[in-house]
Amino acid sequence: MTEEGAILPMFYLPPVEYFIQLNKHKSNFLVEREENFIKQTYRNRAHIYSPDGVLALTVPVAKGAKVHTKVKDVKISYDFDWQRLHWLSLQNCYRRSAYFEYYEDDLAPFYHNKYEYLFDFNEQQLQLILKLTKIKADIKFTDDYIAEYPDQEDFRLIINPKKSNPFNQKTYFQLFEERQGFLKNLSIVDLLFNHGPQALNYL
């Protein structure tokens, strides 16, 4: 019996659920490269835990990234220094976490080097996170856009910050949980910075 496969979108610092599904399907998954860009999703947004609760980090995209722009063709905007803002936010939110310094040097280049395309930026981060979490998986991409995959789990629209999600996540220690309680489905960096090499066991 062959393992059921999965279709995953390409996200910015994807949420924990993304990596639970990726790890589950690591021998049989595809990352969507041919879909049209969908705004206000994790494709260019990540959620982290700040002292005041959820903080959204959004990668601005160049004007012209309309509904019918393929996700692989969306360009990053550098009209303001979002990289500095994101890196300062990650430092301010996680500097006191157990493993921030452990991963800091790996992540820093993404907030200093400029990438032209959002997809390439996200892909390079995804490759790094797979390495840091020690998930052994080779990323393969879709060659065409297919609206429905009847024989595979399709997460392209399910993992969405704007929609209610039946994903039932077990808790783990979070730095500011005494203030806001456990916050579900934050970026994978929240799990990494708080739990380091134990992240894979959790996933």
PDB file of C-alpha atoms in Angstrom:
ATOM      1  CA  MET A   1       0.000   0.000   0.000  1.00  0.00           C
ATOM      2  CA  THR A   2       1.509   3.336  -1.060  1.00  0.00           C
ATOM      3  CA  GLU A   3       1.594   6.222   1.376  1.00  0.00           C
ATOM      4  CA  GLU A   4      -0.930   8.959   0.709  1.00  0.00           C
ATOM      5  CA  GLY A   5       0.847  12.002  -0.665  1.00  0.00           C
ATOM      6  CA  ALA A   6       0.444  15.695   0.107  1.00  0.00           C
ATOM      7  CA  ILE A   7       0.441  19.015  -1.735  1.00  0.00           C
ATOM      8  CA  LEU A   8       1.921  21.865   0.289  1.00  0.00           C
ATOM      9  CA  PRO A   9       2.127  25.566  -0.538  1.00  0.00           C
ATOM     10  CA  MET A  10       5.349  27.549  -0.213  1.00  0.00           C
ATOM     11  CA  PHE A  11       5.172  29.688   2.915  1.00  0.00           C
ATOM     12  CA  TYR A  12       7.340  32.257   4.699  1.00  0.00           C
ATOM     13  CA  LEU A  13       8.711  30.731   7.938  1.00  0.00           C
ATOM     14  CA  PRO A  14       5.802  28.253   7.833  1.00  0.00           C
ATOM     15  CA  PRO A  15       3.655  27.438  10.862  1.00  0.00           C
ATOM     16  CA  VAL A  16       4.175  24.326  12.967  1.00  0.00           C
ATOM     17  CA  GLU A  17       1.276  22.494  11.309  1.00  0.00           C
ATOM     18  CA  TYR A  18       3.073  22.768   7.961  1.00  0.00           C
ATOM     19  CA  PHE A  19       6.070  20.857   9.296  1.00  0.00           C
ATOM     20  CA  ILE A  20       3.930  18.263  11.048  1.00  0.00           C
ATOM     21  CA  GLN A  21       2.334  17.506   7.677  1.00  0.00           C
ATOM     22  CA  LEU A  22       5.625  17.709   5.796  1.00  0.00           C
ATOM     23  CA  ASN A  23       7.277  15.320   8.252  1.00  0.00           C
ATOM     24  CA  LYS A  24       4.299  12.966   8.007  1.00  0.00           C
ATOM     25  CA  HIS A  25       4.460  12.932   4.185  1.00  0.00           C
ATOM     26  CA  LYS A  26       8.211  13.456   3.795  1.00  0.00           C
ATOM     27  CA  SER A  27       8.633  10.582   1.357  1.00  0.00           C
ATOM     28  CA  ASN A  28       5.735  11.661  -0.860  1.00  0.00           C
ATOM     29  CA  PHE A  29       4.909  15.354  -1.125  1.00  0.00           C
ATOM     30  CA  LEU A  30       4.991  18.172  -3.655  1.00  0.00           C
ATOM     31  CA  VAL A  31       5.372  21.907  -3.080  1.00  0.00           C
ATOM     32  CA  GLU A  32       3.053  24.051  -5.187  1.00  0.00           C
ATOM     33  CA  ARG A  33       4.992  26.309  -7.573  1.00  0.00           C
ATOM     34  CA  GLU A  34       2.420  27.005 -10.287  1.00  0.00           C
ATOM     35  CA  GLU A  35      -0.525  28.440  -8.344  1.00  0.00           C
ATOM     36  CA  ASN A  36      -1.515  32.100  -8.473  1.00  0.00           C
ATOM     37  CA  PHE A  37      -0.348  34.180  -5.517  1.00  0.00           C
ATOM     38  CA  ILE A  38      -2.930  34.440  -2.730  1.00  0.00           C
ATOM     39  CA  LYS A  39      -2.744  37.559  -0.558  1.00  0.00           C
ATOM     40  CA  GLN A  40      -3.111  37.644   3.243  1.00  0.00           C
ATOM     41  CA  THR A  41      -1.853  34.086   3.664  1.00  0.00           C
ATOM     42  CA  TYR A  42       1.295  32.492   5.061  1.00  0.00           C
ATOM     43  CA  ARG A  43       2.817  32.742   1.575  1.00  0.00           C
ATOM     44  CA  ASN A  44       4.280  36.060   2.678  1.00  0.00           C
ATOM     45  CA  ARG A  45       3.305  36.173   6.355  1.00  0.00           C
ATOM     46  CA  ALA A  46       4.534  34.490   9.537  1.00  0.00           C
ATOM     47  CA  HIS A  47       3.143  34.642  13.078  1.00  0.00           C
ATOM     48  CA  ILE A  48       5.454  34.784  16.081  1.00  0.00           C
ATOM     49  CA  TYR A  49       4.895  35.177  19.855  1.00  0.00           C
ATOM     50  CA  SER A  50       5.546  38.690  21.129  1.00  0.00           C
ATOM     51  CA  PRO A  51       5.086  39.881  24.737  1.00  0.00           C
ATOM     52  CA  ASP A  52       1.704  41.256  23.591  1.00  0.00           C
ATOM     53  CA  GLY A  53       0.539  38.109  21.804  1.00  0.00           C
ATOM     54  CA  VAL A  54       0.603  37.161  18.126  1.00  0.00           C
ATOM     55  CA  LEU A  55       2.802  39.370  15.952  1.00  0.00           C
ATOM     56  CA  ALA A  56       2.432  39.080  12.173  1.00  0.00           C
ATOM     57  CA  LEU A  57       5.561  39.542  10.065  1.00  0.00           C
ATOM     58  CA  THR A  58       4.666  40.305   6.458  1.00  0.00           C
ATOM     59  CA  VAL A  59       7.059  40.291   3.512  1.00  0.00           C
ATOM     60  CA  PRO A  60       5.875  43.117   1.233  1.00  0.00           C
ATOM     61  CA  VAL A  61       5.487  42.206  -2.411  1.00  0.00           C
ATOM     62  CA  ALA A  62       6.046  44.458  -5.394  1.00  0.00           C
ATOM     63  CA  LYS A  63       3.054  46.267  -6.830  1.00  0.00           C
ATOM     64  CA  GLY A  64       1.590  44.299  -9.664  1.00  0.00           C
ATOM     65  CA  ALA A  65       1.388  41.034  -7.704  1.00  0.00           C
ATOM     66  CA  LYS A  66      -2.256  40.750  -8.672  1.00  0.00           C
ATOM     67  CA  VAL A  67      -4.624  37.834  -8.387  1.00  0.00           C
ATOM     68  CA  HIS A  68      -3.330  36.247 -11.582  1.00  0.00           C
ATOM     69  CA  THR A  69       0.398  36.430 -10.827  1.00  0.00           C
ATOM     70  CA  LYS A  70       1.987  33.021 -10.423  1.00  0.00           C
ATOM     71  CA  VAL A  71       3.483  32.610  -6.965  1.00  0.00           C
ATOM     72  CA  LYS A  72       6.911  31.857  -8.437  1.00  0.00           C
ATOM     73  CA  ASP A  73       6.847  35.226 -10.262  1.00  0.00           C
ATOM     74  CA  VAL A  74       5.993  37.449  -7.288  1.00  0.00           C
ATOM     75  CA  LYS A  75       8.795  39.881  -6.488  1.00  0.00           C
ATOM     76  CA  ILE A  76       9.692  41.181  -3.040  1.00  0.00           C
ATOM     77  CA  SER A  77       9.381  44.910  -2.428  1.00  0.00           C
ATOM     78  CA  TYR A  78      12.170  46.789  -0.675  1.00  0.00           C
ATOM     79  CA  ASP A  79      10.405  50.157  -0.548  1.00  0.00           C
ATOM     80  CA  PHE A  80      10.990  50.074   3.203  1.00  0.00           C
ATOM     81  CA  ASP A  81      13.466  48.089   5.274  1.00  0.00           C
ATOM     82  CA  TRP A  82      11.193  45.204   6.255  1.00  0.00           C
ATOM     83  CA  GLN A  83      14.222  42.915   6.679  1.00  0.00           C
ATOM     84  CA  ARG A  84      15.552  45.030   9.533  1.00  0.00           C
ATOM     85  CA  LEU A  85      12.073  45.166  11.090  1.00  0.00           C
ATOM     86  CA  HIS A  86      11.613  41.381  10.900  1.00  0.00           C
ATOM     87  CA  TRP A  87      15.056  40.645  12.295  1.00  0.00           C
ATOM     88  CA  LEU A  88      14.611  43.101  15.165  1.00  0.00           C
ATOM     89  CA  SER A  89      11.215  41.536  15.911  1.00  0.00           C
ATOM     90  CA  LEU A  90      12.688  38.022  15.984  1.00  0.00           C
ATOM     91  CA  GLN A  91      15.509  39.217  18.252  1.00  0.00           C
ATOM     92  CA  ASN A  92      13.186  41.118  20.596  1.00  0.00           C
ATOM     93  CA  CYS A  93      10.695  38.252  20.863  1.00  0.00           C
ATOM     94  CA  TYR A  94      13.136  35.359  21.177  1.00  0.00           C
ATOM     95  CA  ARG A  95      16.451  36.659  22.500  1.00  0.00           C
ATOM     96  CA  ARG A  96      15.625  35.174  25.925  1.00  0.00           C
ATOM     97  CA  SER A  97      14.545  31.801  24.517  1.00  0.00           C
ATOM     98  CA  ALA A  98      16.745  28.772  25.140  1.00  0.00           C
ATOM     99  CA  TYR A  99      17.961  28.289  21.569  1.00  0.00           C
ATOM    100  CA  PHE A 100      17.829  31.662  19.800  1.00  0.00           C
ATOM    101  CA  GLU A 101      21.603  32.057  19.847  1.00  0.00           C
ATOM    102  CA  TYR A 102      21.933  28.487  18.594  1.00  0.00           C
ATOM    103  CA  TYR A 103      20.155  29.337  15.307  1.00  0.00           C
ATOM    104  CA  GLU A 104      20.784  33.085  15.042  1.00  0.00           C
ATOM    105  CA  ASP A 105      23.731  32.894  12.633  1.00  0.00           C
ATOM    106  CA  ASP A 106      21.842  30.555  10.286  1.00  0.00           C
ATOM    107  CA  LEU A 107      18.841  32.859   9.969  1.00  0.00           C
ATOM    108  CA  ALA A 108      20.567  36.254   9.963  1.00  0.00           C
ATOM    109  CA  PRO A 109      21.611  36.204   6.263  1.00  0.00           C
ATOM    110  CA  PHE A 110      17.952  36.155   5.189  1.00  0.00           C
ATOM    111  CA  TYR A 111      17.578  39.577   6.781  1.00  0.00           C
ATOM    112  CA  HIS A 112      20.682  41.076   5.228  1.00  0.00           C
ATOM    113  CA  ASN A 113      20.835  39.601   1.713  1.00  0.00           C
ATOM    114  CA  LYS A 114      18.262  40.691  -0.826  1.00  0.00           C
ATOM    115  CA  TYR A 115      16.234  38.178  -2.818  1.00  0.00           C
ATOM    116  CA  GLU A 116      14.335  39.218  -5.929  1.00  0.00           C
ATOM    117  CA  TYR A 117      11.573  36.608  -5.774  1.00  0.00           C
ATOM    118  CA  LEU A 118       9.433  35.681  -2.771  1.00  0.00           C
ATOM    119  CA  PHE A 119       9.343  32.016  -3.804  1.00  0.00           C
ATOM    120  CA  ASP A 120      13.138  31.752  -3.902  1.00  0.00           C
ATOM    121  CA  PHE A 121      13.434  33.471  -0.524  1.00  0.00           C
ATOM    122  CA  ASN A 122      10.896  31.112   1.038  1.00  0.00           C
ATOM    123  CA  GLU A 123      12.441  28.055  -0.587  1.00  0.00           C
ATOM    124  CA  GLN A 124      15.899  28.831   0.774  1.00  0.00           C
ATOM    125  CA  GLN A 125      14.458  29.325   4.246  1.00  0.00           C
ATOM    126  CA  LEU A 126      12.535  26.055   3.942  1.00  0.00           C
ATOM    127  CA  GLN A 127      15.713  24.203   2.976  1.00  0.00           C
ATOM    128  CA  LEU A 128      17.466  25.684   6.022  1.00  0.00           C
ATOM    129  CA  ILE A 129      14.622  24.754   8.400  1.00  0.00           C
ATOM    130  CA  LEU A 130      14.580  21.179   7.107  1.00  0.00           C
ATOM    131  CA  LYS A 131      18.286  21.058   7.919  1.00  0.00           C
ATOM    132  CA  LEU A 132      17.831  22.606  11.379  1.00  0.00           C
ATOM    133  CA  THR A 133      14.930  20.313  12.296  1.00  0.00           C
ATOM    134  CA  LYS A 134      16.760  17.315  10.796  1.00  0.00           C
ATOM    135  CA  ILE A 135      13.744  16.363   8.684  1.00  0.00           C
ATOM    136  CA  LYS A 136      15.182  14.287   5.858  1.00  0.00           C
ATOM    137  CA  ALA A 137      13.056  15.274   2.879  1.00  0.00           C
ATOM    138  CA  ASP A 138      13.767  16.258  -0.713  1.00  0.00           C
ATOM    139  CA  ILE A 139      11.615  19.070  -2.009  1.00  0.00           C
ATOM    140  CA  LYS A 140       9.916  18.386  -5.322  1.00  0.00           C
ATOM    141  CA  PHE A 141       7.768  20.967  -7.084  1.00  0.00           C
ATOM    142  CA  THR A 142       4.606  20.871  -9.144  1.00  0.00           C
ATOM    143  CA  ASP A 143       5.108  21.323 -12.894  1.00  0.00           C
ATOM    144  CA  ASP A 144       1.566  22.457 -13.653  1.00  0.00           C
ATOM    145  CA  TYR A 145      -1.317  23.898 -11.692  1.00  0.00           C
ATOM    146  CA  ILE A 146      -3.941  21.263 -10.874  1.00  0.00           C
ATOM    147  CA  ALA A 147      -7.033  22.491  -9.035  1.00  0.00           C
ATOM    148  CA  GLU A 148      -7.778  19.211  -7.271  1.00  0.00           C
ATOM    149  CA  TYR A 149      -5.682  16.245  -6.239  1.00  0.00           C
ATOM    150  CA  PRO A 150      -8.230  13.497  -5.440  1.00  0.00           C
ATOM    151  CA  ASP A 151      -5.608  11.016  -4.217  1.00  0.00           C
ATOM    152  CA  GLN A 152      -3.513  13.384  -2.110  1.00  0.00           C
ATOM    153  CA  GLU A 153      -4.031  15.593   0.928  1.00  0.00           C
ATOM    154  CA  ASP A 154      -4.171  19.181  -0.283  1.00  0.00           C
ATOM    155  CA  PHE A 155      -3.026  21.821   2.220  1.00  0.00           C
ATOM    156  CA  ARG A 156      -2.818  24.786  -0.165  1.00  0.00           C
ATOM    157  CA  LEU A 157      -5.937  26.452   1.243  1.00  0.00           C
ATOM    158  CA  ILE A 158      -6.387  24.621   4.548  1.00  0.00           C
ATOM    159  CA  ILE A 159      -3.404  26.129   6.403  1.00  0.00           C
ATOM    160  CA  ASN A 160      -4.567  29.730   6.383  1.00  0.00           C
ATOM    161  CA  PRO A 161      -4.346  32.470   9.038  1.00  0.00           C
ATOM    162  CA  LYS A 162      -7.761  33.845   8.042  1.00  0.00           C
ATOM    163  CA  LYS A 163      -9.721  30.597   8.287  1.00  0.00           C
ATOM    164  CA  SER A 164     -10.706  28.427  11.218  1.00  0.00           C
ATOM    165  CA  ASN A 165      -8.651  25.278  11.197  1.00  0.00           C
ATOM    166  CA  PRO A 166      -9.534  21.916  12.754  1.00  0.00           C
ATOM    167  CA  PHE A 167      -5.814  21.268  13.380  1.00  0.00           C
ATOM    168  CA  ASN A 168      -5.575  20.033  16.978  1.00  0.00           C
ATOM    169  CA  GLN A 169      -2.112  20.968  18.215  1.00  0.00           C
ATOM    170  CA  LYS A 170      -0.529  19.618  21.355  1.00  0.00           C
ATOM    171  CA  THR A 171       1.050  22.285  23.539  1.00  0.00           C
ATOM    172  CA  TYR A 172       4.731  22.969  24.081  1.00  0.00           C
ATOM    173  CA  PHE A 173       6.554  25.521  26.231  1.00  0.00           C
ATOM    174  CA  GLN A 174       6.417  29.068  24.832  1.00  0.00           C
ATOM    175  CA  LEU A 175       8.407  31.954  26.253  1.00  0.00           C
ATOM    176  CA  PHE A 176       5.475  34.286  26.985  1.00  0.00           C
ATOM    177  CA  GLU A 177       2.798  31.703  27.707  1.00  0.00           C
ATOM    178  CA  GLU A 178       2.293  33.024  31.241  1.00  0.00           C
ATOM    179  CA  ARG A 179       0.878  36.183  29.618  1.00  0.00           C
ATOM    180  CA  GLN A 180      -1.290  34.893  26.799  1.00  0.00           C
ATOM    181  CA  GLY A 181      -1.370  31.120  27.259  1.00  0.00           C
ATOM    182  CA  PHE A 182      -0.414  28.683  24.529  1.00  0.00           C
ATOM    183  CA  LEU A 183      -0.705  30.201  21.045  1.00  0.00           C
ATOM    184  CA  LYS A 184      -1.498  27.659  18.361  1.00  0.00           C
ATOM    185  CA  ASN A 185       0.226  27.222  15.020  1.00  0.00           C
ATOM    186  CA  LEU A 186       2.892  29.891  15.234  1.00  0.00           C
ATOM    187  CA  SER A 187       5.884  29.921  12.899  1.00  0.00           C
ATOM    188  CA  ILE A 188       8.256  26.972  13.151  1.00  0.00           C
ATOM    189  CA  VAL A 189      10.865  29.368  14.567  1.00  0.00           C
ATOM    190  CA  ASP A 190       8.802  29.595  17.765  1.00  0.00           C
ATOM    191  CA  LEU A 191       9.236  25.842  18.268  1.00  0.00           C
ATOM    192  CA  LEU A 192      12.901  25.915  17.237  1.00  0.00           C
ATOM    193  CA  PHE A 193      13.891  28.825  19.454  1.00  0.00           C
ATOM    194  CA  ASN A 194      12.120  27.319  22.461  1.00  0.00           C
ATOM    195  CA  HIS A 195      12.997  23.643  21.998  1.00  0.00           C
ATOM    196  CA  GLY A 196      16.000  23.425  19.690  1.00  0.00           C
ATOM    197  CA  PRO A 197      16.965  19.878  18.676  1.00  0.00           C
ATOM    198  CA  GLN A 198      13.861  18.495  20.452  1.00  0.00           C
ATOM    199  CA  ALA A 199      11.689  20.088  17.758  1.00  0.00           C
ATOM    200  CA  LEU A 200      11.837  16.973  15.581  1.00  0.00           C
ATOM    201  CA  ASN A 201      10.513  14.795  18.417  1.00  0.00           C
ATOM    202  CA  TYR A 202       7.583  17.193  18.769  1.00  0.00           C
ATOM    203  CA  LEU A 203       6.866  17.167  15.037  1.00  0.00           C
TER     204      LEU A 203
END
